Coordinates of C-alpha atoms in Angstrom, one line a residue:
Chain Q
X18 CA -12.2 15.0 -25.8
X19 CA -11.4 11.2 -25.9
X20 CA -12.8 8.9 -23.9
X21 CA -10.9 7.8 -21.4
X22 CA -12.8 5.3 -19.5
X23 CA -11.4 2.0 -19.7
X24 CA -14.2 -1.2 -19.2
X25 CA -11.8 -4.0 -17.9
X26 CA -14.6 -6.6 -16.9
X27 CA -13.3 -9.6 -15.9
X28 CA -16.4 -12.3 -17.2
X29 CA -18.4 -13.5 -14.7
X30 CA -17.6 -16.8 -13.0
X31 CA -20.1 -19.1 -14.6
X32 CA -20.5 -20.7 -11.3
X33 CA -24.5 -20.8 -10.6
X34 CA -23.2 -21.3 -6.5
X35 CA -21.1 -18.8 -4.9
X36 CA -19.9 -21.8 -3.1
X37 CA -18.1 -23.2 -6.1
X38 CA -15.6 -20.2 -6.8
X39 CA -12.5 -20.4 -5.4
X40 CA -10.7 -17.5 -5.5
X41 CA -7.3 -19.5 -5.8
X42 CA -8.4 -21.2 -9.1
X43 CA -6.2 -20.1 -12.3
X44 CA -8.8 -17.3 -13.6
X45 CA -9.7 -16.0 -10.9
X46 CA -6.3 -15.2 -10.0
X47 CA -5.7 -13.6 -13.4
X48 CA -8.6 -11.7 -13.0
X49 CA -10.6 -12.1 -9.7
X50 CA -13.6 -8.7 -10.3
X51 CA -16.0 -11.2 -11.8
X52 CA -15.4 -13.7 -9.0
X53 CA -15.8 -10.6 -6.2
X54 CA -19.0 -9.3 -8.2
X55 CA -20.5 -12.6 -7.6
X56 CA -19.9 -13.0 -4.3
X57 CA -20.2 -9.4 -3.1
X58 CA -23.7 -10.1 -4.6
X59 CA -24.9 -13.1 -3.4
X60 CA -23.1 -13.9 -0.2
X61 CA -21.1 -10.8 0.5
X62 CA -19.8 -12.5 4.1
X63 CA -18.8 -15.5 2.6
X64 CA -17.5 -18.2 4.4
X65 CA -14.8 -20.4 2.7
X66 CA -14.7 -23.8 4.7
X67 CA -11.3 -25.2 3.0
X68 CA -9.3 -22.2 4.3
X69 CA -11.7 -21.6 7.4
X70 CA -12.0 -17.7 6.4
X71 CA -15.0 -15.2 6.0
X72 CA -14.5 -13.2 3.2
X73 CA -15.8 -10.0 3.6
X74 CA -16.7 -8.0 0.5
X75 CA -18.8 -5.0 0.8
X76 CA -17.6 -1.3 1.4
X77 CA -19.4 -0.6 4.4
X78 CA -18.3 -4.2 5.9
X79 CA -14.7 -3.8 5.1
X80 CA -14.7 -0.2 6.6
X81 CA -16.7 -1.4 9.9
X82 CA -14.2 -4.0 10.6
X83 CA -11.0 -1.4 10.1
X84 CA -12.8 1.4 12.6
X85 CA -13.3 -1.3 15.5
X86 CA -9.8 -2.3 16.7
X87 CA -11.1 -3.0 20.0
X88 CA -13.1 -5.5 18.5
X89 CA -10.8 -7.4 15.7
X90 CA -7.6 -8.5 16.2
X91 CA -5.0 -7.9 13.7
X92 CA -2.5 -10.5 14.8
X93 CA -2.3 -12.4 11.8
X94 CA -3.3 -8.9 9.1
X95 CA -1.3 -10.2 6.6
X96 CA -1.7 -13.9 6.0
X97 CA -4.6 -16.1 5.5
X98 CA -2.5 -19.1 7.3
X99 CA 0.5 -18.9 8.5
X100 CA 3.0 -20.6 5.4
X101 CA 6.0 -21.3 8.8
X102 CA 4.0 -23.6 11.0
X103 CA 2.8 -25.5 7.8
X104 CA 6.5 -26.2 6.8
X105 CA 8.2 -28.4 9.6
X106 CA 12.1 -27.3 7.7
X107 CA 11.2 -23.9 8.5
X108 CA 10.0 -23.7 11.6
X109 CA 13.6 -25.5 12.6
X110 CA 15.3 -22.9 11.1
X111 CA 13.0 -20.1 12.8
X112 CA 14.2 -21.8 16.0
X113 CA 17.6 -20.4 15.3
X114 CA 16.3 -16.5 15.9
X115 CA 18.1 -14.3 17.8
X116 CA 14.5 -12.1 17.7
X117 CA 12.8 -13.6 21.1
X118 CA 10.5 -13.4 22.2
X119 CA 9.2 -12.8 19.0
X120 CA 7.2 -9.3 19.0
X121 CA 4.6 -8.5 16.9
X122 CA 4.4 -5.0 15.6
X123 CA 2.7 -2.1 14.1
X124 CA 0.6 -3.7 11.4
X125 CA 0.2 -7.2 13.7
X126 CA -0.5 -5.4 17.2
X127 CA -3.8 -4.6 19.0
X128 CA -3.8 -1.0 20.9
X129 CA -2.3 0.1 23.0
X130 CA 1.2 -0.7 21.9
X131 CA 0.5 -0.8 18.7
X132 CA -0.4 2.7 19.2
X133 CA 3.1 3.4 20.9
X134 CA 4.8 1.2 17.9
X135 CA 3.1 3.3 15.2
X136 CA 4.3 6.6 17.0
X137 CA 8.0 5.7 17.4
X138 CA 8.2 4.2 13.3
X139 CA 6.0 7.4 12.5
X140 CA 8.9 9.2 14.7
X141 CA 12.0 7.6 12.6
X142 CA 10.2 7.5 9.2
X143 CA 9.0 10.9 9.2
X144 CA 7.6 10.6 5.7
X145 CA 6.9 14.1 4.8
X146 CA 11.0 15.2 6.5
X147 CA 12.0 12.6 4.6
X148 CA 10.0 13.4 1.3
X149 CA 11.3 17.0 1.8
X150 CA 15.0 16.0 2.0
X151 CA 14.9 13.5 -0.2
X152 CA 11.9 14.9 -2.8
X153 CA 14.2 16.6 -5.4
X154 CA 16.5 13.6 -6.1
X155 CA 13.8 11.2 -6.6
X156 CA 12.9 12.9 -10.2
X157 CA 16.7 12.6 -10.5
X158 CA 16.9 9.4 -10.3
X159 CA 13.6 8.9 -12.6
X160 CA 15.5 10.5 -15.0
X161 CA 18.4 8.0 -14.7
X162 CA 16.3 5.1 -14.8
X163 CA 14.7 6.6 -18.0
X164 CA 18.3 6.9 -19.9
X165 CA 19.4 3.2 -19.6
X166 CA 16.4 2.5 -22.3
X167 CA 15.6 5.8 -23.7
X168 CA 17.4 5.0 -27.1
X169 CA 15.8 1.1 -27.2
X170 CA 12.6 2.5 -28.1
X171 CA 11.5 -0.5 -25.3
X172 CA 11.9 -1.2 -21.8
X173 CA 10.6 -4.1 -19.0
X174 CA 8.6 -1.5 -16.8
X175 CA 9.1 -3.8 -13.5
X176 CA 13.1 -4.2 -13.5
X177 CA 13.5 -1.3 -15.1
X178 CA 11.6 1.2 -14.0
X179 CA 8.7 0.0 -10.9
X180 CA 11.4 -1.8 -9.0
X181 CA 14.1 0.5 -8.8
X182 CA 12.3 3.7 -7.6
X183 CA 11.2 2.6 -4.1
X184 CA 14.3 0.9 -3.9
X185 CA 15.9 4.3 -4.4
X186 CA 14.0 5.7 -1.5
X187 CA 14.5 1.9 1.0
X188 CA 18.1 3.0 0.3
X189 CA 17.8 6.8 1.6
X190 CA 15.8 5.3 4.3
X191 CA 18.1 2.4 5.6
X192 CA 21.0 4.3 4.5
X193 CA 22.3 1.1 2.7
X194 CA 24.1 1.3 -1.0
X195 CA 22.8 -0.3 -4.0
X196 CA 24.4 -3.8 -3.7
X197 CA 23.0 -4.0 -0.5
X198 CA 19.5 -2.5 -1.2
X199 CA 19.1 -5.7 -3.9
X200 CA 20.2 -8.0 -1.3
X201 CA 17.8 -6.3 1.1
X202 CA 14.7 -6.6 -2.1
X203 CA 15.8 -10.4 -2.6
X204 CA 14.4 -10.5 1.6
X205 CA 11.4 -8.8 0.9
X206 CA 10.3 -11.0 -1.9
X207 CA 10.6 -14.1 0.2
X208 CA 9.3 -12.5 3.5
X209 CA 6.4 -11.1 1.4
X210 CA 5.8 -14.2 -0.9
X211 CA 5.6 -16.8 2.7
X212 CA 2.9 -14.4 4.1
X213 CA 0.8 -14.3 1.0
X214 CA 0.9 -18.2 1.1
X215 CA 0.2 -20.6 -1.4
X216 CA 3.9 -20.9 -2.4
X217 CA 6.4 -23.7 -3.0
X218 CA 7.8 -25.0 0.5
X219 CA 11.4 -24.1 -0.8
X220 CA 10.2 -20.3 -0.7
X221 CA 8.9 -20.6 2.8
X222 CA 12.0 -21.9 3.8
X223 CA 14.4 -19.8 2.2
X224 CA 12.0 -16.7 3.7
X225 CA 13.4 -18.8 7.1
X226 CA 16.7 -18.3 6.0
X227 CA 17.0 -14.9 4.7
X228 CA 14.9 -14.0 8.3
X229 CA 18.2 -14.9 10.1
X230 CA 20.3 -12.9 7.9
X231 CA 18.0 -10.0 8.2
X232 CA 18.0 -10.3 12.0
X233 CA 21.9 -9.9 11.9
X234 CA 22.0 -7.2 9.5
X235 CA 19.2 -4.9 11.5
X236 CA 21.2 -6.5 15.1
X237 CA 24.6 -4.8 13.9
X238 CA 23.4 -1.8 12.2
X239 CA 21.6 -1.3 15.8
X240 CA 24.6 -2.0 17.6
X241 CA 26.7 0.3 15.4
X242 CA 23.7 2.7 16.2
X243 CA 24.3 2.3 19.9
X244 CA 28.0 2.8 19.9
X245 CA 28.6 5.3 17.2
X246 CA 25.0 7.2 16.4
X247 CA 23.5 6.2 13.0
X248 CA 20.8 8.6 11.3
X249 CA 19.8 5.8 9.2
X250 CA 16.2 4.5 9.8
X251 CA 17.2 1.8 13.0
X252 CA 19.1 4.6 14.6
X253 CA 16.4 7.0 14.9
X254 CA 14.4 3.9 16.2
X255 CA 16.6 3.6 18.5
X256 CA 16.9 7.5 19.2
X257 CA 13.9 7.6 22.0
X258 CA 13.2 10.0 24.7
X259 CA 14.6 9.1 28.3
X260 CA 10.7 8.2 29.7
X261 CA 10.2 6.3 26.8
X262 CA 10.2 2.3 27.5
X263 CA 13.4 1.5 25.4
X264 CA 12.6 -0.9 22.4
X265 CA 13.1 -4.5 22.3
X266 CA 15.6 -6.2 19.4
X267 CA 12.3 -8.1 18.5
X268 CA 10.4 -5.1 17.9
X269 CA 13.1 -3.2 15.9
X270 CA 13.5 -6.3 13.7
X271 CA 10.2 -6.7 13.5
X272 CA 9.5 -2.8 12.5
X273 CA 12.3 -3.2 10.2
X274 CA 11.4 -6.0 8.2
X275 CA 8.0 -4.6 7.8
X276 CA 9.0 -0.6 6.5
X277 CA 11.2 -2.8 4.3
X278 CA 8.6 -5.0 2.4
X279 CA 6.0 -2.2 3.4
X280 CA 8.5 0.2 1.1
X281 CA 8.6 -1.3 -1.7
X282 CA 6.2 -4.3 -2.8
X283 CA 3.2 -2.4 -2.8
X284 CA 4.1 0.5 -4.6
X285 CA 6.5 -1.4 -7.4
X286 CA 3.0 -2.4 -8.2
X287 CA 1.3 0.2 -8.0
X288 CA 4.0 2.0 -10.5
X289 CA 3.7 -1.0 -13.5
X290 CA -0.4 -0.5 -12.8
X291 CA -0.1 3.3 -13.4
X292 CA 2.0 2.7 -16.7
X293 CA 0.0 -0.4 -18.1
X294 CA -3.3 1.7 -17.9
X295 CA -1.7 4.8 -19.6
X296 CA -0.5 2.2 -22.1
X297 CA -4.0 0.0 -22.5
X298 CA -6.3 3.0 -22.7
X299 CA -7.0 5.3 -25.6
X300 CA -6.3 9.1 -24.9
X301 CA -5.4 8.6 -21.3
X302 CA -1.9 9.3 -21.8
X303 CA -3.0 12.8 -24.0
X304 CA -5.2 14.1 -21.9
X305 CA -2.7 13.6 -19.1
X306 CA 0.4 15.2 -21.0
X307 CA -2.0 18.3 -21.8
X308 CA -3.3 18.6 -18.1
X309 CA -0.7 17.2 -15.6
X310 CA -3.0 18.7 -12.8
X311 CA -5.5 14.9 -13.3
X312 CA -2.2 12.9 -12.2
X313 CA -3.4 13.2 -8.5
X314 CA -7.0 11.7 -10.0
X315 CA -5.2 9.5 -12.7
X316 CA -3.2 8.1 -8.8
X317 CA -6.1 7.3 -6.4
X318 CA -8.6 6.2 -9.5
X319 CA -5.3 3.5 -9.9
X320 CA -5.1 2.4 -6.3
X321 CA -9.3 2.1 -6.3
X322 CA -9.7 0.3 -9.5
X323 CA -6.3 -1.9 -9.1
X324 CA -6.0 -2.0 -5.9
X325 CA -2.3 -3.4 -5.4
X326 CA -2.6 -5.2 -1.6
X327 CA -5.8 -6.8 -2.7
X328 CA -6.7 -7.8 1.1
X329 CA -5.9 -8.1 4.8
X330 CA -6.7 -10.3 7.3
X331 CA -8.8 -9.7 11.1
X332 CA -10.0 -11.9 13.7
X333 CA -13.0 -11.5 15.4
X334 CA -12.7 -11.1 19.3
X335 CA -16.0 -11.6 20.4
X336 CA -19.4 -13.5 18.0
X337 CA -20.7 -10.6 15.8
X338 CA -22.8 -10.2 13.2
X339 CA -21.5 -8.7 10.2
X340 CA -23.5 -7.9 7.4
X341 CA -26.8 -9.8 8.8
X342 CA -24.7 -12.9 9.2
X343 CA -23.5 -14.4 12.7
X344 CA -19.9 -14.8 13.3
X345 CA -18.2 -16.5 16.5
X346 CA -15.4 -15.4 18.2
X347 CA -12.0 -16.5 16.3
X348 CA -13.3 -15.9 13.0
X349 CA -10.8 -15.2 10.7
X350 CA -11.8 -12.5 8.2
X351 CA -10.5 -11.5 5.0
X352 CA -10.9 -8.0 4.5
X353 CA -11.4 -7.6 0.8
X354 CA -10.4 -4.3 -0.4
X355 CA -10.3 -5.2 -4.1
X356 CA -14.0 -5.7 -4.0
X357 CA -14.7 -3.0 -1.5
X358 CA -13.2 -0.9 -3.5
X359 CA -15.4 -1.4 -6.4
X360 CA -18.4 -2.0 -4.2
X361 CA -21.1 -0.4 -6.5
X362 CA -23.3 1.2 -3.9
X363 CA -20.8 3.4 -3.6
X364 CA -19.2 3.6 -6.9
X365 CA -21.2 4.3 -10.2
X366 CA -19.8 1.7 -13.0
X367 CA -17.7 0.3 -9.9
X368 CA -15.8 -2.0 -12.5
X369 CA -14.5 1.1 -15.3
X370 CA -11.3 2.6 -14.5
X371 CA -12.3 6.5 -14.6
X372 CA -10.3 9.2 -14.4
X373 CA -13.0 11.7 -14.1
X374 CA -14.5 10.2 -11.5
X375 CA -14.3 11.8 -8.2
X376 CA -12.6 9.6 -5.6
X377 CA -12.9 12.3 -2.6
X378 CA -16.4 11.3 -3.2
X379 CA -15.6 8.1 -1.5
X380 CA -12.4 7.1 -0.3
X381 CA -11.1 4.1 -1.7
X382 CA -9.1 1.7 0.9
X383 CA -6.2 0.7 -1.2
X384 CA -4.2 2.0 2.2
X385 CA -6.5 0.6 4.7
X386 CA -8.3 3.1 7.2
X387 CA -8.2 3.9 10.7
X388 CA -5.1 3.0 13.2
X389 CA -3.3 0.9 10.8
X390 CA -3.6 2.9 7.7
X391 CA -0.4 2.9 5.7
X392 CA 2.1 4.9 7.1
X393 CA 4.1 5.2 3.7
X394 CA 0.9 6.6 1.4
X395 CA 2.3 9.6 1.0
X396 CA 5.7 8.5 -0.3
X397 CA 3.9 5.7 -2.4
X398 CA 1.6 8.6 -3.8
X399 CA 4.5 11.0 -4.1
X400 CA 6.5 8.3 -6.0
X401 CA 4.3 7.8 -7.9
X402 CA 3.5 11.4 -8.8
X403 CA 6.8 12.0 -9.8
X404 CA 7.1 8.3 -11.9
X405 CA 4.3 9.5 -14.4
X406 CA 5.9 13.2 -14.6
X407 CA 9.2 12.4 -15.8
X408 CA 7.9 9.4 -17.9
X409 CA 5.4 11.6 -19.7
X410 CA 7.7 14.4 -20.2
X411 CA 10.1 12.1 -22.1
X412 CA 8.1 9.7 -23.3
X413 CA 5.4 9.5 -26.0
X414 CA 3.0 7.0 -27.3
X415 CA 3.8 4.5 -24.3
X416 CA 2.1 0.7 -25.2
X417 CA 2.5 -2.3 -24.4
X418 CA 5.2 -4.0 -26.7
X419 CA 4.2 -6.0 -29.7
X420 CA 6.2 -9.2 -28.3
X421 CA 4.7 -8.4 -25.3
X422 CA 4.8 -10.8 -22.8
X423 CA 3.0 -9.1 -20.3
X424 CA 3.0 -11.3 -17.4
X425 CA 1.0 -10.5 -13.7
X426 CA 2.3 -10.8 -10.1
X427 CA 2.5 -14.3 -9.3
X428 CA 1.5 -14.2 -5.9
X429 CA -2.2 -14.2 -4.4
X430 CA -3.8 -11.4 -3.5
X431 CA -1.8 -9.2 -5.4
X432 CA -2.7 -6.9 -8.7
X433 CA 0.7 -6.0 -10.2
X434 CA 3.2 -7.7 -13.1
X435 CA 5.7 -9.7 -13.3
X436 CA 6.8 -8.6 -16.2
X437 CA 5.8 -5.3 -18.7
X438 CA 7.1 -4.6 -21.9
X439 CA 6.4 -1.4 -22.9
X440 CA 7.2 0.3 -26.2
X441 CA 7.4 4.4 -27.0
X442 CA 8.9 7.3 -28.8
X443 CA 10.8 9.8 -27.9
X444 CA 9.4 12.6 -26.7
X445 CA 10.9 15.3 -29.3
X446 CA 9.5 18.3 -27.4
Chain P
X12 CA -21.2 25.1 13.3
X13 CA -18.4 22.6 13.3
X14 CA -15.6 23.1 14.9
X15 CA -12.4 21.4 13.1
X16 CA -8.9 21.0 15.5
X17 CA -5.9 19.1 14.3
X18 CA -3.3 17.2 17.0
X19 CA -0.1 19.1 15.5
X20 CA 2.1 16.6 17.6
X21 CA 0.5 13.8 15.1
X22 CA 0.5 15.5 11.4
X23 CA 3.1 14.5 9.5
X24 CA 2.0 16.8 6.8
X25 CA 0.7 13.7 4.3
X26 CA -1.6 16.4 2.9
X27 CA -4.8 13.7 2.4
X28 CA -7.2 17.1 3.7
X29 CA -5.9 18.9 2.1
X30 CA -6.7 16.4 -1.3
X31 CA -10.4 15.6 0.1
X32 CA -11.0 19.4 1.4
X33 CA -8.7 22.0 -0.3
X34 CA -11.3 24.6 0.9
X35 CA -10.8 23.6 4.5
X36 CA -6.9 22.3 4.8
X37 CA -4.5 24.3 2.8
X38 CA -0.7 24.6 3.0
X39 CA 0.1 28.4 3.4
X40 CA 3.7 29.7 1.5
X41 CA 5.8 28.2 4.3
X42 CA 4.5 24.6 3.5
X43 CA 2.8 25.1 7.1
X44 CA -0.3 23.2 7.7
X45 CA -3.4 25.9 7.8
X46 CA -6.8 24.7 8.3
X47 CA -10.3 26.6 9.0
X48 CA -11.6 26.9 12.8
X49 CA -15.2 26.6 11.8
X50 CA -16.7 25.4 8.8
X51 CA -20.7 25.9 7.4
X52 CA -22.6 22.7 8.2
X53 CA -22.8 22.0 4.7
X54 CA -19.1 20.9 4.7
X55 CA -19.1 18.7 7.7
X56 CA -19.4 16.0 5.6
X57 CA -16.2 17.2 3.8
X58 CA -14.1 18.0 6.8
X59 CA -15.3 14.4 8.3
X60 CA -14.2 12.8 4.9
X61 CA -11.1 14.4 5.7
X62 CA -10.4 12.9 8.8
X63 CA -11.0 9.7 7.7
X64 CA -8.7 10.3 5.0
X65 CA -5.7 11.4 7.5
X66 CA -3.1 8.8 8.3
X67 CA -2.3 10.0 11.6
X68 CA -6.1 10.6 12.9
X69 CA -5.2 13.7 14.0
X70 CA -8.2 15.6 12.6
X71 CA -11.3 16.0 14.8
X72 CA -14.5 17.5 14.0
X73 CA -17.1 18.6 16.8

């Protein structure tokens, strides 16, 4: 059998004090294991004064934090600062929303309503009914992603393959049509890009911008709901039992934008990481073809050892201690799942990507844990799933292109590509 | 011996037990959701895995 263990190390930092890595310098944003190894050793609640955040490293931290709602508030989960009130332009075009009060939702509430958020989305989403209605087309389509390149011998994975799928399924889901569903992707990136941070001022501000559009779009698709029924997405928001306290515009925006950018950024990276590890390691893509039965493995081994959301964000609500070290109240933590994940005390060779290893063993937090664990896994996994089928059954010899120009996500705090030039044969079978 | 329930208002049928404990959480022919009552103590550890592992939290083990 060939080996199909892959060692992707990244080098250590060099840095003799934790205290000198910064996880936003160049390298460690092109490969940031080395830098979490290092830290997760010597000062695995680290505190990092420049952007006033505790990063948190370990497993068992990580998974403390996620279990205690009550005690960590997830109001800002998803940004290490917020990118709006450092950018005076866009904060005067945010004063233009038709969304207020501004409600946070789902992923930025505390129980109880986020408890009553997560059950009406859970409600309209309905991943598995959707999955079900939707499940046989999605191969379909695979398949008609795969015949725009299958005679090139070549394709860019991201455009032409990671991208498209969820953006298949946001289209079933907001019932929109193609034109509109890259209108709707050209949102996301800027929504998403803003709350990772660390971008150009002309990005936060055209994430402003496209926020006002989005409001309109998701205020007349609800109207349209409310006057002539809609079984898109918003309209089975909107479709609530009589006792049920009605929900706001704010919240539906606000639920909206999120299964939108929720939908698809995540798992178009987790798609080019599933093909650029079948294409970087020897015998992988074999052993898979002969036994389709380690794809599930070949899935969750992906998400642990390339975790694509790298982190989220808590504040503490009372002073702690976490990990032996004293915290105050208002501490904003950075939950670092791409370390946690390969957290050696409970991983063996934490840092090899192994698809014989046994990830029931210990489950990796790629989709978070507890109340605000990802509500789209399964369609992520499913996509997934069926991405590596239909690619292996007509593919062959997938690597990465000799002009390759691989390039990785831009953004912090986020394993993907940019681009991903990937060569093959035809599968003649 | 524990005793495993699961909040049928909540599943969604993700299927994660059924990943972390195929002995335990199964899907029968009609795609239905099938779990066991009571498992041997030396597979709480599984079944509690497995409600971890559920999105919806709608697996308890006594």
């Amino acid at each position: 059998m060939t080996d199909t263990k892959s060692n992707a190390t990244c080098p250590l930092t060099g840095a003799s004090n934790v205290a000198d890595i910064s996880l936003l310098s160049a390298e460690n944003r092109a490969c940031p294991y080395g830098a979490y190894a290092q830290i997760r050793a010597e000062d695995p609640v680290h505190f990092l004064p420049d952007q006033n955040l505790w990063v948190i490293s370990r497993y068992d931290d990580v998974e403390f934090v996620l279990t205690n709602p009550d005690k960590f508030t997830s109001k800002e989960a998803l940004s290490s600062g917020n990118a709006y009130r450092a950018c005076p332009e866009a904060l005067e075009i945010l004063s233009r929303s038709k969304a207020v009060p501004r409600q946070r939702t789902l992923i930025l509430a505390d129980p109880p309503i986020q408890a009553f958020h997560r059950k009406v989305v859970q409600r309209a989403l309905a991943p598995a009914k959707t999955l079900r209605a939707f499940g046989p087309t999605i191969e379909e389509r695979v398949n008609g992603f795969i015949d725009r390149f299958i005679d090139k011998g070549q394709f860019e994975c991201v455009s032409q393959f990671s991208i498209p799928l969820p953006m298949a399924l946001v289209s079933v889901i907001f019932k929109v049509d193609e034109e509109q569903v890259y209108r709707m992707k050209g949102w996301s990136d800027n929504f998403f890009a803003a709350l990772t941070g660390h971008v150009p001022d002309k990005t936060v501000i055209d994430a402003a911008l496209d926020t006002l559009v989005f409001e309109d779009f998701v205020l007349e698709r609800m109207e349209k709901a409310r006057t002539e029924g809609s079984d898109c997405f918003i309209g089975k928001l909107l479709d609530q039992p009589e006792d049920e306290t009605p929900l706001t515009n704010a919240e539906v925006i606000n639920m909206c934008s999120q299964v939108l950018v929720g939908g698809n950024e995540s798992t178009i990276n987790f798609i080019s990481n599933l093909v650029h590890i079948i294409a970087t390691t020897e015998g992988l893509e074999n052993r898979l073809r002969e036994n389709p039965d380690l794809i599930p493995n070949l899935l969750e081994e992906s998400l642990r050892h390339e975790t694509p959301l790298q982190s989220m964000y808590r504040i503490t609500l009372e002073p702690m201690q976490i990990g032996g070290v004293d915290l105050p109240a208002g501490a904003k933590l950075m939950l670092n799942f791409g370390s946690a994940n390969r957290d050696e005390t409970h991983y063996d060779h934490a840092e090899n990507f192994d698809l014989d290893r046994d990830n029931r063993e210990t489950l990796h937090m790629a989709f978070g844990r507890g109340i605000h664990a990802c509500a789209g896994q399964t369609i992520a996994r499913r996509e997934g799933m069926i991405a590596l089928k239909v690619l292996l059954r007509r593919l062959r010899n997938l690597r990465l292109a000799d002009d390759a120009t691989t390039q990785l996500a831009p953004l912090f705090g986020v394993r993907g590509f940019q681009t991903l030039n990937i060569a093959f044969d035809m599968n003649a079978d | 011996m524990p005793k495993v329930t699961v909040d049928m208002t909540l599943c969604e049928y993700h299927g994660q037990c059924v990943f972390v404990a195929p002995k335990e959480f199964w899907f029968d022919d009609d795609d239905e959701l099938r779990h066991s009552q009571e498992v041997p103590e030396d597979a709480r550890a599984r079944v509690e895995k497995a409600a971890k592992a559920c999105p919806q939290l709608a697996i308890k083990v006594e």
